mmCIF file of C-alpha atoms in Angstrom:
data_model
loop_
_atom_site.group_PDB
_atom_site.id
_atom_site.type_symbol
_atom_site.label_atom_id
_atom_site.label_comp_id
_atom_site.label_asym_id
_atom_site.label_seq_id
_atom_site.Cartn_x
_atom_site.Cartn_y
_atom_site.Cartn_z
ATOM 1 C CA VAL A 132 6.598 5.765 14.596
ATOM 2 C CA GLN A 133 7.714 6.273 11.048
ATOM 3 C CA LEU A 134 6.397 4.690 7.889
ATOM 4 C CA GLN A 135 8.484 5.838 4.939
ATOM 5 C CA ALA A 136 7.116 4.952 1.518
ATOM 6 C CA SER A 137 9.329 5.028 -1.562
ATOM 7 C CA GLY A 138 9.524 3.692 -5.090
ATOM 8 C CA GLY A 139 6.976 5.847 -6.805
ATOM 9 C CA GLY A 140 7.641 7.508 -10.124
ATOM 10 C CA LEU A 141 6.495 7.996 -13.683
ATOM 11 C CA VAL A 142 5.805 4.916 -15.777
ATOM 12 C CA GLN A 143 4.035 4.198 -19.046
ATOM 13 C CA ALA A 144 0.797 2.253 -19.137
ATOM 14 C CA GLY A 145 1.482 -1.438 -18.985
ATOM 15 C CA GLY A 146 4.616 -0.936 -16.979
ATOM 16 C CA SER A 147 5.525 -1.945 -13.433
ATOM 17 C CA LEU A 148 6.662 -0.319 -10.205
ATOM 18 C CA ARG A 149 7.526 -1.696 -6.800
ATOM 19 C CA LEU A 150 6.715 0.425 -3.773
ATOM 20 C CA SER A 151 8.420 -0.077 -0.421
ATOM 21 C CA CYS A 152 7.455 1.100 3.038
ATOM 22 C CA ALA A 153 10.109 1.015 5.733
ATOM 23 C CA ALA A 154 8.680 0.926 9.267
ATOM 24 C CA SER A 155 10.355 1.979 12.461
ATOM 25 C CA GLY A 156 9.312 2.682 15.999
ATOM 26 C CA LEU A 157 6.517 0.131 16.095
ATOM 27 C CA ALA A 158 6.162 -3.620 16.676
ATOM 28 C CA PHE A 159 5.874 -4.321 12.960
ATOM 29 C CA THR A 160 4.644 -7.902 13.328
ATOM 30 C CA SER A 161 1.799 -6.740 15.575
ATOM 31 C CA TYR A 162 0.122 -4.932 12.709
ATOM 32 C CA PHE A 163 -1.687 -5.707 9.531
ATOM 33 C CA MET A 164 -0.224 -3.449 6.873
ATOM 34 C CA ASP A 165 -2.286 -1.733 4.198
ATOM 35 C CA TRP A 166 -1.767 0.318 1.109
ATOM 36 C CA PHE A 167 -4.176 3.114 0.295
ATOM 37 C CA ARG A 168 -4.102 5.615 -2.556
ATOM 38 C CA GLN A 169 -5.556 8.983 -3.349
ATOM 39 C CA ALA A 170 -6.021 10.295 -6.845
ATOM 40 C CA PRO A 171 -6.421 14.020 -7.555
ATOM 41 C CA GLY A 172 -9.875 15.168 -6.624
ATOM 42 C CA LYS A 173 -10.884 11.811 -5.180
ATOM 43 C CA GLU A 174 -11.128 10.312 -1.728
ATOM 44 C CA ARG A 175 -8.415 8.068 -0.373
ATOM 45 C CA GLU A 176 -9.214 4.448 -1.152
ATOM 46 C CA PHE A 177 -8.103 1.032 0.009
ATOM 47 C CA VAL A 178 -5.715 -0.843 -2.266
ATOM 48 C CA ALA A 179 -4.429 -3.915 -0.414
ATOM 49 C CA ALA A 180 -3.799 -5.409 3.001
ATOM 50 C CA ILE A 181 -1.606 -8.172 4.403
ATOM 51 C CA ASP A 182 -1.817 -9.954 7.705
ATOM 52 C CA TRP A 183 0.790 -10.001 10.478
ATOM 53 C CA GLY A 184 2.751 -12.952 9.153
ATOM 54 C CA GLY A 185 2.227 -12.316 5.456
ATOM 55 C CA GLY A 186 0.168 -15.418 4.905
ATOM 56 C CA SER A 187 -3.071 -13.721 3.908
ATOM 57 C CA SER A 188 -3.607 -10.772 1.626
ATOM 58 C CA PHE A 189 -6.615 -8.798 0.460
ATOM 59 C CA TYR A 190 -7.122 -6.561 -2.546
ATOM 60 C CA ALA A 191 -9.505 -4.000 -3.923
ATOM 61 C CA ASP A 192 -11.266 -5.234 -7.032
ATOM 62 C CA ALA A 193 -9.625 -2.515 -9.108
ATOM 63 C CA VAL A 194 -6.128 -3.949 -8.547
ATOM 64 C CA LYS A 195 -6.798 -7.659 -8.069
ATOM 65 C CA GLY A 196 -4.605 -9.748 -10.367
ATOM 66 C CA ARG A 197 -2.250 -6.840 -11.093
ATOM 67 C CA PHE A 198 -0.889 -5.806 -7.702
ATOM 68 C CA THR A 199 0.792 -7.975 -5.067
ATOM 69 C CA ILE A 200 1.303 -6.961 -1.466
ATOM 70 C CA SER A 201 4.059 -8.560 0.568
ATOM 71 C CA ARG A 202 6.121 -7.922 3.708
ATOM 72 C CA ASP A 203 9.536 -8.820 5.054
ATOM 73 C CA ASN A 204 9.214 -8.887 8.818
ATOM 74 C CA ALA A 205 12.949 -9.317 9.282
ATOM 75 C CA LYS A 206 13.409 -5.941 7.535
ATOM 76 C CA ASN A 207 10.288 -4.271 8.895
ATOM 77 C CA THR A 208 9.371 -3.479 5.310
ATOM 78 C CA LEU A 209 6.146 -3.613 3.340
ATOM 79 C CA TYR A 210 6.006 -3.879 -0.456
ATOM 80 C CA LEU A 211 3.524 -3.362 -3.273
ATOM 81 C CA GLN A 212 4.419 -4.841 -6.646
ATOM 82 C CA MET A 213 2.335 -3.116 -9.284
ATOM 83 C CA ASN A 214 2.125 -4.635 -12.735
ATOM 84 C CA SER A 215 0.103 -3.831 -15.847
ATOM 85 C CA LEU A 216 -0.290 -0.281 -14.597
ATOM 86 C CA LYS A 217 -3.083 1.853 -15.977
ATOM 87 C CA PRO A 218 -3.512 5.645 -16.099
ATOM 88 C CA GLU A 219 -6.278 5.300 -13.519
ATOM 89 C CA ASP A 220 -3.684 3.941 -11.065
ATOM 90 C CA THR A 221 -2.194 7.438 -10.908
ATOM 91 C CA ALA A 222 -2.328 8.540 -7.293
ATOM 92 C CA VAL A 223 -0.334 9.174 -4.141
ATOM 93 C CA TYR A 224 0.156 5.821 -2.466
ATOM 94 C CA TYR A 225 0.221 5.582 1.328
ATOM 95 C CA CYS A 226 1.221 2.712 3.578
ATOM 96 C CA ALA A 227 -0.605 2.273 6.864
ATOM 97 C CA ALA A 228 -0.428 0.129 9.981
ATOM 98 C CA VAL A 229 -3.665 -1.280 11.304
ATOM 99 C CA PRO A 230 -4.161 -3.396 14.439
ATOM 100 C CA SER A 231 -6.335 -5.868 12.566
ATOM 101 C CA TYR A 232 -7.790 -6.220 9.099
ATOM 102 C CA SER A 233 -9.470 -3.068 7.889
ATOM 103 C CA SER A 234 -10.072 -1.616 4.478
ATOM 104 C CA ASN A 235 -11.456 1.514 6.072
ATOM 105 C CA GLN A 236 -9.340 4.535 6.876
ATOM 106 C CA SER A 237 -10.903 4.686 10.320
ATOM 107 C CA GLY A 238 -9.057 1.490 11.221
ATOM 108 C CA VAL A 239 -5.624 2.904 10.536
ATOM 109 C CA ARG A 240 -3.384 3.456 13.535
ATOM 110 C CA TYR A 241 -0.412 4.949 11.725
ATOM 111 C CA TRP A 242 -0.049 6.564 8.323
ATOM 112 C CA GLY A 243 3.069 6.909 6.261
ATOM 113 C CA LYS A 244 3.887 9.789 3.987
ATOM 114 C CA GLY A 245 2.833 9.062 0.461
ATOM 115 C CA THR A 246 4.753 8.385 -2.698
ATOM 116 C CA GLN A 247 3.511 9.596 -6.085
ATOM 117 C CA VAL A 248 2.779 7.140 -8.833
ATOM 118 C CA THR A 249 2.013 8.573 -12.267
ATOM 119 C CA VAL A 250 1.031 6.324 -15.169
ATOM 120 C CA SER A 251 1.078 7.907 -18.588
ATOM 121 C CA SER A 252 -1.078 6.666 -21.452
#
């Protein structure tokens, strides 16, 4: 199983980035897909989740209204559109496959390698 995240980078506050996570080696539509992030010196935290078909999504309060999670099951790809970025969004972002909804790391079946997002003030 491989979950390859990409799309991170350096952006000014107020800007936007779109992260992608390409999945292979798993039955993509059998998994909820999550995004987590980990800032320097902090624990990894839940960002967003989307159900198997993409019809329902869930967000952490810190990103609600600014971030949008989506998936393209035909391409086995997960996305995170991040708008109105803030310096406190700076973190390594990880995609994860979970068998059913979970905002807890213990529910994750597979982790992807992270992609760095840095928001300058």
